[in-house]
PDB file of C-alpha atoms and ligand atoms in Angstrom:
ATOM      1  CA  UNK A  74     128.151 128.157 119.482  1.00  0.00           C
ATOM      2  CA  UNK A  75     128.628 125.331 121.948  1.00  0.00           C
ATOM      3  CA  UNK A  76     127.457 121.975 120.583  1.00  0.00           C
ATOM      4  CA  UNK A  77     125.025 119.902 122.563  1.00  0.00           C
ATOM      5  CA  UNK A  78     123.419 116.454 122.473  1.00  0.00           C
ATOM      6  CA  UNK A  79     119.725 116.285 121.651  1.00  0.00           C
ATOM      7  CA  UNK A  80     117.916 113.081 122.653  1.00  0.00           C
ATOM      8  CA  UNK A  81     114.486 112.410 121.165  1.00  0.00           C
ATOM      9  CA  UNK A  82     112.662 109.411 122.599  1.00  0.00           C
ATOM     10  CA  UNK A  83     109.125 108.153 122.356  1.00  0.00           C
ATOM     11  CA  UNK A  84     106.715 105.574 120.991  1.00  0.00           C
ATOM     12  CA  UNK A  85     107.106 103.937 117.610  1.00  0.00           C
ATOM     13  CA  UNK A  86     105.827 105.778 114.529  1.00  0.00           C
ATOM     14  CA  UNK A  87     105.159 109.072 116.240  1.00  0.00           C
ATOM     15  CA  UNK A  88     107.227 111.150 113.875  1.00  0.00           C
ATOM     16  CA  UNK A  89     110.374 111.328 115.991  1.00  0.00           C
ATOM     17  CA  UNK A  90     112.669 110.731 113.055  1.00  0.00           C
ATOM     18  CA  UNK A  91     111.063 113.402 110.853  1.00  0.00           C
ATOM     19  CA  UNK A  92     111.418 115.966 113.645  1.00  0.00           C
ATOM     20  CA  UNK A  93     114.931 114.884 114.520  1.00  0.00           C
ATOM     21  CA  UNK A  94     116.081 114.907 110.886  1.00  0.00           C
ATOM     22  CA  UNK A  95     114.575 118.349 110.225  1.00  0.00           C
ATOM     23  CA  UNK A  96     116.161 119.812 113.324  1.00  0.00           C
ATOM     24  CA  UNK A  97     119.575 118.317 112.568  1.00  0.00           C
ATOM     25  CA  UNK A  98     119.496 119.750 109.054  1.00  0.00           C
ATOM     26  CA  UNK A  99     118.401 123.170 110.294  1.00  0.00           C
ATOM     27  CA  UNK A 100     121.121 123.508 112.917  1.00  0.00           C
ATOM     28  CA  UNK A 101     123.878 121.612 111.059  1.00  0.00           C
ATOM     29  CA  UNK A 102     123.995 118.637 113.463  1.00  0.00           C
ATOM     30  CA  UNK A 103     124.463 114.948 112.674  1.00  0.00           C
ATOM     31  CA  UNK A 104     121.282 112.888 112.817  1.00  0.00           C
ATOM     32  CA  UNK A 105     121.426 109.316 114.116  1.00  0.00           C
ATOM     33  CA  UNK A 106     118.429 106.998 113.904  1.00  0.00           C
ATOM     34  CA  UNK A 107     119.149 104.472 116.661  1.00  0.00           C
ATOM     35  CA  UNK A 108     116.080 102.402 115.703  1.00  0.00           C
ATOM     36  CA  UNK A 109     117.719 101.783 112.321  1.00  0.00           C
ATOM     37  CA  UNK A 110     120.560 100.058 114.156  1.00  0.00           C
ATOM     38  CA  UNK A 111     118.178  97.612 115.898  1.00  0.00           C
ATOM     39  CA  UNK A 112     116.446  97.137 112.554  1.00  0.00           C
ATOM     40  CA  UNK A 113     119.764  96.378 110.836  1.00  0.00           C
ATOM     41  CA  UNK A 114     120.569  93.646 113.385  1.00  0.00           C
ATOM     42  CA  UNK A 115     117.050  92.246 112.875  1.00  0.00           C
ATOM     43  CA  UNK A 116     117.534  92.218 109.111  1.00  0.00           C
ATOM     44  CA  UNK A 117     120.860  90.429 109.605  1.00  0.00           C
ATOM     45  CA  UNK A 118     119.065  87.730 111.650  1.00  0.00           C
ATOM     46  CA  UNK A 119     116.340  87.321 109.017  1.00  0.00           C
ATOM     47  CA  UNK A 120     118.904  87.042 106.231  1.00  0.00           C
ATOM     48  CA  UNK A 121     121.026  84.550 108.145  1.00  0.00           C
ATOM     49  CA  UNK A 122     118.100  82.359 109.176  1.00  0.00           C
ATOM     50  CA  UNK A 123     118.552  83.076 112.888  1.00  0.00           C
ATOM     51  CA  UNK A 124     114.808  83.337 113.564  1.00  0.00           C
ATOM     52  CA  UNK A 125     112.546  80.432 114.386  1.00  0.00           C
ATOM     53  CA  UNK A 126     109.163  82.183 114.588  1.00  0.00           C
ATOM     54  CA  UNK A 127     109.743  84.975 117.072  1.00  0.00           C
ATOM     55  CA  UNK A 128     112.614  83.131 118.731  1.00  0.00           C
ATOM     56  CA  UNK A 129     116.078  84.214 117.742  1.00  0.00           C
ATOM     57  CA  UNK A 130     119.105  81.958 117.985  1.00  0.00           C
ATOM     58  CA  UNK A 131     120.855  83.983 120.691  1.00  0.00           C
ATOM     59  CA  UNK A 132     123.995  81.844 120.734  1.00  0.00           C
ATOM     60  CA  UNK A 133     124.627  82.380 117.017  1.00  0.00           C
ATOM     61  CA  UNK A 134     123.720  86.079 117.191  1.00  0.00           C
ATOM     62  CA  UNK A 135     126.018  86.647 120.185  1.00  0.00           C
ATOM     63  CA  UNK A 136     128.826  85.008 118.215  1.00  0.00           C
ATOM     64  CA  UNK A 137     128.144  87.172 115.151  1.00  0.00           C
ATOM     65  CA  UNK A 138     127.502  90.470 117.003  1.00  0.00           C
ATOM     66  CA  UNK A 139     131.139  91.648 117.362  1.00  0.00           C
ATOM     67  CA  UNK A 140     131.580  91.373 113.574  1.00  0.00           C
ATOM     68  CA  UNK A 141     128.310  93.016 112.505  1.00  0.00           C
ATOM     69  CA  UNK A 142     129.235  96.432 111.125  1.00  0.00           C
ATOM     70  CA  UNK A 143     126.568  99.137 111.230  1.00  0.00           C
ATOM     71  CA  UNK A 144     127.269 102.623 109.972  1.00  0.00           C
ATOM     72  CA  UNK A 145     125.515 105.627 108.472  1.00  0.00           C
ATOM     73  CA  UNK A 146     126.679 107.173 105.229  1.00  0.00           C
ATOM     74  CA  UNK A 147     125.355 110.321 103.634  1.00  0.00           C
ATOM     75  CA  UNK A 148     123.635 109.779 100.287  1.00  0.00           C
ATOM     76  CA  UNK A 149     125.365 112.306  98.026  1.00  0.00           C
ATOM     77  CA  UNK A 150     122.208 112.932  96.015  1.00  0.00           C
ATOM     78  CA  UNK A 151     119.533 113.170  98.714  1.00  0.00           C
ATOM     79  CA  UNK A 152     121.929 114.427 101.418  1.00  0.00           C
ATOM     80  CA  UNK A 153     120.226 112.020 103.821  1.00  0.00           C
ATOM     81  CA  UNK A 154     122.037 109.489 105.983  1.00  0.00           C
ATOM     82  CA  UNK A 155     121.477 105.856 105.018  1.00  0.00           C
ATOM     83  CA  UNK A 156     122.009 102.712 107.058  1.00  0.00           C
ATOM     84  CA  UNK A 157     124.771 100.325 105.998  1.00  0.00           C
ATOM     85  CA  UNK A 158     125.136  96.766 107.212  1.00  0.00           C
ATOM     86  CA  UNK A 159     128.526  95.186 106.585  1.00  0.00           C
ATOM     87  CA  UNK A 160     129.223  97.720 103.869  1.00  0.00           C
ATOM     88  CA  UNK A 161     125.884  97.321 102.067  1.00  0.00           C
ATOM     89  CA  UNK A 162     123.080  99.890 101.994  1.00  0.00           C
ATOM     90  CA  UNK A 163     120.012  98.361 103.705  1.00  0.00           C
ATOM     91  CA  UNK A 164     117.983 101.539 104.180  1.00  0.00           C
ATOM     92  CA  UNK A 165     114.990 100.161 102.286  1.00  0.00           C
ATOM     93  CA  UNK A 166     115.227  96.576 103.562  1.00  0.00           C
ATOM     94  CA  UNK A 167     115.124  97.581 107.235  1.00  0.00           C
ATOM     95  CA  UNK A 168     111.826  99.520 106.857  1.00  0.00           C
ATOM     96  CA  UNK A 169     109.662  96.575 105.744  1.00  0.00           C
ATOM     97  CA  UNK A 170     106.843  95.173 107.866  1.00  0.00           C
ATOM     98  CA  UNK A 171     108.772  91.880 108.101  1.00  0.00           C
ATOM     99  CA  UNK A 172     111.556  93.674 109.996  1.00  0.00           C
ATOM    100  CA  UNK A 173     109.076  95.779 112.045  1.00  0.00           C
ATOM    101  CA  UNK A 174     107.371  92.603 113.226  1.00  0.00           C
ATOM    102  CA  UNK A 175     110.594  91.098 114.586  1.00  0.00           C
ATOM    103  CA  UNK A 176     112.639  94.077 115.752  1.00  0.00           C
ATOM    104  CA  UNK A 177     111.225  94.258 119.308  1.00  0.00           C
ATOM    105  CA  UNK A 178     112.545  90.777 120.037  1.00  0.00           C
ATOM    106  CA  UNK A 179     116.032  91.852 118.995  1.00  0.00           C
ATOM    107  CA  UNK A 180     115.775  95.148 120.907  1.00  0.00           C
ATOM    108  CA  UNK A 181     114.953  93.175 124.078  1.00  0.00           C
ATOM    109  CA  UNK A 182     118.297  91.319 124.062  1.00  0.00           C
ATOM    110  CA  UNK A 183     120.757  92.711 126.601  1.00  0.00           C
ATOM    111  CA  UNK A 184     123.898  91.866 124.641  1.00  0.00           C
ATOM    112  CA  UNK A 185     122.537  93.536 121.493  1.00  0.00           C
ATOM    113  CA  UNK A 186     121.624  96.683 123.450  1.00  0.00           C
ATOM    114  CA  UNK A 187     125.038  96.815 125.112  1.00  0.00           C
ATOM    115  CA  UNK A 188     126.837  96.664 121.770  1.00  0.00           C
ATOM    116  CA  UNK A 189     124.581  99.229 120.088  1.00  0.00           C
ATOM    117  CA  UNK A 190     124.574 101.640 123.049  1.00  0.00           C
ATOM    118  CA  UNK A 191     128.381 101.582 123.005  1.00  0.00           C
ATOM    119  CA  UNK A 192     128.366 102.387 119.311  1.00  0.00           C
ATOM    120  CA  UNK A 193     125.814 105.189 119.818  1.00  0.00           C
ATOM    121  CA  UNK A 194     127.873 106.743 122.619  1.00  0.00           C
ATOM    122  CA  UNK A 195     130.901 106.645 120.361  1.00  0.00           C
ATOM    123  CA  UNK A 196     128.928 108.450 117.630  1.00  0.00           C
ATOM    124  CA  UNK A 197     127.990 111.210 120.095  1.00  0.00           C
ATOM    125  CA  UNK A 198     131.476 111.773 121.494  1.00  0.00           C
ATOM    126  CA  UNK A 199     131.954 115.059 119.650  1.00  0.00           C
ATOM    127  CA  UNK A 200     128.394 116.233 120.469  1.00  0.00           C
ATOM    128  CA  UNK A 201     126.550 118.203 117.756  1.00  0.00           C
ATOM    129  CA  UNK A 202     124.196 115.256 117.382  1.00  0.00           C
ATOM    130  CA  UNK A 203     120.455 114.619 117.304  1.00  0.00           C
ATOM    131  CA  UNK A 204     119.672 110.987 118.120  1.00  0.00           C
ATOM    132  CA  UNK A 205     116.219 109.462 118.265  1.00  0.00           C
ATOM    133  CA  UNK A 206     115.118 106.193 119.849  1.00  0.00           C
ATOM    134  CA  UNK A 207     113.656 104.800 123.053  1.00  0.00           C
ATOM    135  CA  UNK A 208     116.431 105.040 125.626  1.00  0.00           C
ATOM    136  CA  UNK A 209     118.569 107.902 124.365  1.00  0.00           C
ATOM    137  CA  UNK A 210     117.769 110.334 127.199  1.00  0.00           C
ATOM    138  CA  UNK A 211     117.742 107.622 129.862  1.00  0.00           C
ATOM    139  CA  UNK A 212     120.569 105.208 128.989  1.00  0.00           C
ATOM    140  CA  UNK A 213     122.639 106.325 125.998  1.00  0.00           C
ATOM    141  CA  UNK A 214     123.051 110.007 126.917  1.00  0.00           C
ATOM    142  CA  UNK A 215     121.665 110.565 130.424  1.00  0.00           C
ATOM    143  CA  UNK A 216     123.475 113.933 130.426  1.00  0.00           C
ATOM    144  CA  UNK A 217     122.051 115.158 127.112  1.00  0.00           C
ATOM    145  CA  UNK A 218     121.427 118.901 127.285  1.00  0.00           C
ATOM    146  CA  UNK A 219     118.020 118.613 125.576  1.00  0.00           C
ATOM    147  CA  UNK A 220     115.695 115.625 126.005  1.00  0.00           C
ATOM    148  CA  UNK A 221     112.348 115.365 124.281  1.00  0.00           C
ATOM    149  CA  UNK A 222     109.763 112.645 124.841  1.00  0.00           C
ATOM    150  CA  UNK A 223     107.261 112.358 121.985  1.00  0.00           C
ATOM    151  CA  UNK A 224     103.851 110.725 122.185  1.00  0.00           C
ATOM    152  CA  UNK A 225     100.741 110.411 119.982  1.00  0.00           C
ATOM    153  CA  UNK A 226      97.729 108.085 120.056  1.00  0.00           C
ATOM    154  CA  UNK A 227      98.257 104.544 118.690  1.00  0.00           C
ATOM    155  CA  UNK A 228      95.545 105.053 116.028  1.00  0.00           C
ATOM    156  CA  UNK A 229      97.209 108.177 114.676  1.00  0.00           C
ATOM    157  CA  UNK A 230     100.631 106.547 114.683  1.00  0.00           C
ATOM    158  CA  UNK A 231      99.289 103.503 112.788  1.00  0.00           C
ATOM    159  CA  UNK A 232      97.653 105.782 110.220  1.00  0.00           C
ATOM    160  CA  UNK A 233     100.947 107.616 109.682  1.00  0.00           C
ATOM    161  CA  UNK A 234     102.888 104.392 109.197  1.00  0.00           C
ATOM    162  CA  UNK A 235     100.145 103.032 106.912  1.00  0.00           C
ATOM    163  CA  UNK A 236     100.362 106.159 104.707  1.00  0.00           C
ATOM    164  CA  UNK A 237     104.151 105.888 104.687  1.00  0.00           C
ATOM    165  CA  UNK A 238     104.094 102.248 103.529  1.00  0.00           C
ATOM    166  CA  UNK A 239     101.393 102.966 100.948  1.00  0.00           C
ATOM    167  CA  UNK A 240     103.463 105.805  99.523  1.00  0.00           C
ATOM    168  CA  UNK A 241     106.363 103.396  99.133  1.00  0.00           C
ATOM    169  CA  UNK A 242     104.090 100.881  97.420  1.00  0.00           C
ATOM    170  CA  UNK A 243     104.422  98.299 100.216  1.00  0.00           C
ATOM    171  CA  UNK A 244     101.653  96.089 101.463  1.00  0.00           C
ATOM    172  CA  UNK A 245     100.113  95.896 104.934  1.00  0.00           C
ATOM    173  CA  UNK A 246      96.547  96.592 106.104  1.00  0.00           C
ATOM    174  CA  UNK A 247      95.785  99.394 108.562  1.00  0.00           C
ATOM    175  CA  UNK A 248      94.567  96.825 111.132  1.00  0.00           C
ATOM    176  CA  UNK A 249      97.770  94.829 110.821  1.00  0.00           C
ATOM    177  CA  UNK A 250      99.860  97.967 111.282  1.00  0.00           C
ATOM    178  CA  UNK A 251      97.809  99.142 114.285  1.00  0.00           C
ATOM    179  CA  UNK A 252      98.266  95.713 115.885  1.00  0.00           C
ATOM    180  CA  UNK A 253     102.021  95.964 115.236  1.00  0.00           C
ATOM    181  CA  UNK A 254     102.231  99.481 116.735  1.00  0.00           C
ATOM    182  CA  UNK A 255     100.366  98.373 119.887  1.00  0.00           C
ATOM    183  CA  UNK A 256     102.375  95.191 120.224  1.00  0.00           C
ATOM    184  CA  UNK A 257     105.663  97.081 119.877  1.00  0.00           C
ATOM    185  CA  UNK A 258     104.556  99.618 122.521  1.00  0.00           C
ATOM    186  CA  UNK A 259     103.806  96.753 124.878  1.00  0.00           C
ATOM    187  CA  UNK A 260     107.142  95.026 124.293  1.00  0.00           C
ATOM    188  CA  UNK A 261     109.155  98.285 124.337  1.00  0.00           C
ATOM    189  CA  UNK A 262     107.601  99.367 127.663  1.00  0.00           C
ATOM    190  CA  UNK A 263     107.779  96.011 129.393  1.00  0.00           C
ATOM    191  CA  UNK A 264     111.169  94.644 128.443  1.00  0.00           C
ATOM    192  CA  UNK A 265     113.613  94.039 131.282  1.00  0.00           C
ATOM    193  CA  UNK A 266     116.559  95.899 129.734  1.00  0.00           C
ATOM    194  CA  UNK A 267     116.206  99.661 129.139  1.00  0.00           C
ATOM    195  CA  UNK A 268     112.398  99.786 128.794  1.00  0.00           C
ATOM    196  CA  UNK A 269     110.855 102.763 127.047  1.00  0.00           C
ATOM    197  CA  UNK A 270     110.196 105.421 129.653  1.00  0.00           C
ATOM    198  CA  UNK A 271     110.288 109.147 129.880  1.00  0.00           C
ATOM    199  CA  UNK A 272     113.437 110.666 131.381  1.00  0.00           C
ATOM    200  CA  UNK A 273     112.550 112.827 134.392  1.00  0.00           C
ATOM    201  CA  UNK A 274     114.121 115.878 132.799  1.00  0.00           C
ATOM    202  CA  UNK A 275     112.564 115.387 129.350  1.00  0.00           C
ATOM    203  CA  UNK A 276     110.164 117.873 127.771  1.00  0.00           C
ATOM    204  CA  UNK A 277     106.991 116.057 126.619  1.00  0.00           C
ATOM    205  CA  UNK A 278     105.449 116.619 123.210  1.00  0.00           C
ATOM    206  CA  UNK A 279     102.088 115.085 122.261  1.00  0.00           C
ATOM    207  CA  UNK A 280     101.993 115.634 118.524  1.00  0.00           C
ATOM    208  CA  UNK A 281      98.665 113.865 117.796  1.00  0.00           C
ATOM    209  CA  UNK A 282      97.171 117.097 116.500  1.00  0.00           C
ATOM    210  CA  UNK A 283     100.280 118.815 115.175  1.00  0.00           C
ATOM    211  CA  UNK A 284     101.550 119.254 111.631  1.00  0.00           C
ATOM    212  CA  UNK A 285     105.145 118.484 110.720  1.00  0.00           C
ATOM    213  CA  UNK A 286     105.859 122.222 110.442  1.00  0.00           C
ATOM    214  CA  UNK A 287     104.383 122.939 113.865  1.00  0.00           C
ATOM    215  CA  UNK A 288     106.580 120.246 115.387  1.00  0.00           C
ATOM    216  CA  UNK A 289     109.619 121.629 113.672  1.00  0.00           C
ATOM    217  CA  UNK A 290     108.954 125.115 115.056  1.00  0.00           C
ATOM    218  CA  UNK A 291     108.338 123.710 118.539  1.00  0.00           C
ATOM    219  CA  UNK A 292     111.572 121.726 118.506  1.00  0.00           C
ATOM    220  CA  UNK A 293     113.632 124.638 117.230  1.00  0.00           C
ATOM    221  CA  UNK A 294     112.256 126.743 120.069  1.00  0.00           C
ATOM    222  CA  UNK A 295     113.308 124.057 122.573  1.00  0.00           C
ATOM    223  CA  UNK A 296     116.798 124.021 121.086  1.00  0.00           C
ATOM    224  CA  UNK A 297     116.944 127.826 121.223  1.00  0.00           C
ATOM    225  CA  UNK A 298     115.835 127.755 124.850  1.00  0.00           C
ATOM    226  CA  UNK A 299     118.657 125.387 125.811  1.00  0.00           C
ATOM    227  CA  UNK A 300     121.524 126.924 123.858  1.00  0.00           C
ATOM    228  CA  UNK A 301     120.244 130.423 124.601  1.00  0.00           C
ATOM    229  CA  UNK A 302     120.589 129.890 128.314  1.00  0.00           C
ATOM    230  CA  UNK A 303     124.084 128.476 127.806  1.00  0.00           C
ATOM    231  CA  UNK A 304     123.652 125.022 129.329  1.00  0.00           C
TER     232      UNK A 304
HETATM  233  O1   DC B 667     112.101 103.766 115.930  1.00  0.00           O
HETATM  234  P1   DC B 667     111.911 102.437 115.215  1.00  0.00           P
HETATM  235  O2   DC B 667     110.486 102.033 115.059  1.00  0.00           O
HETATM  236  O3   DC B 667     112.665 102.380 113.930  1.00  0.00           O
HETATM  237  O4   DC B 667     112.582 101.373 116.204  1.00  0.00           O
HETATM  238  C1   DC B 667     112.621 100.010 115.884  1.00  0.00           C
HETATM  239  C2   DC B 667     112.566  99.162 117.145  1.00  0.00           C
HETATM  240  O5   DC B 667     113.796  99.298 117.862  1.00  0.00           O
HETATM  241  C3   DC B 667     111.444  99.469 118.117  1.00  0.00           C
HETATM  242  O6   DC B 667     110.652  98.322 118.328  1.00  0.00           O
HETATM  243  C4   DC B 667     112.116  99.845 119.398  1.00  0.00           C
HETATM  244  C5   DC B 667     113.556  99.527 119.231  1.00  0.00           C
HETATM  245  N1   DC B 667     114.450 100.591 119.687  1.00  0.00           N
HETATM  246  C6   DC B 667     114.970 100.497 120.948  1.00  0.00           C
HETATM  247  O7   DC B 667     114.626  99.572 121.670  1.00  0.00           O
HETATM  248  N2   DC B 667     115.830 101.432 121.398  1.00  0.00           N
HETATM  249  C7   DC B 667     116.191 102.457 120.622  1.00  0.00           C
HETATM  250  N3   DC B 667     117.051 103.366 121.084  1.00  0.00           N
HETATM  251  C8   DC B 667     115.646 102.595 119.330  1.00  0.00           C
HETATM  252  C9   DC B 667     114.751 101.637 118.884  1.00  0.00           C
END
């Protein structure tokens, strides 16, 4: 069957990655979490002392950017892709609240976006890919055969992230997480470069009231619709 590109965009913490991962596994596609790439650059900046409050040392980061290596490798045991930064697995480190609180500032930098978009386009060259993020259907793959835009209320998204962090034994109050979700929405939607917006040809999914299984079924049906009609 002809391979396509599936772009899944939407707000933070609305379950995009769970849906995207499940779909990729089901149809034998590669899953790429583009947010993990922005998180990896953010983690690099934190580790290298490039932040002063919310200000990042752009000159130093621009100098370092061409040498920052981000890749995904499949964990042999879990069969899940993990994020590597300069050859080191940082999957856990990039999911902390410390990184979440800074990542929007990194994602707003034009030179960072240019470098990561190039890398993402390279990863999708052979198609057969499900990529989730904010600008996948608009900037990275404007010709993607299937584009989905996912939304859910901020309160529900904060609750999901809170449960996720709790399950991992990490700290963070619900209020703090809700504030972070709302702040990231604001920054993601208002940044000058590639703001979060729905592609005109995207199918919208509000999953506030849906279970993970219901979303999976919905997404599979969308995939079937597109490949079935031979686009
Ligand atoms: O999906 P996430 O929460 O892991 O994304 C982390 C941050 O990266 C989020 O604030 C938005 C940004 N991002 C982006 O600007 N463009 C993407 N394609 C993916 C994520």
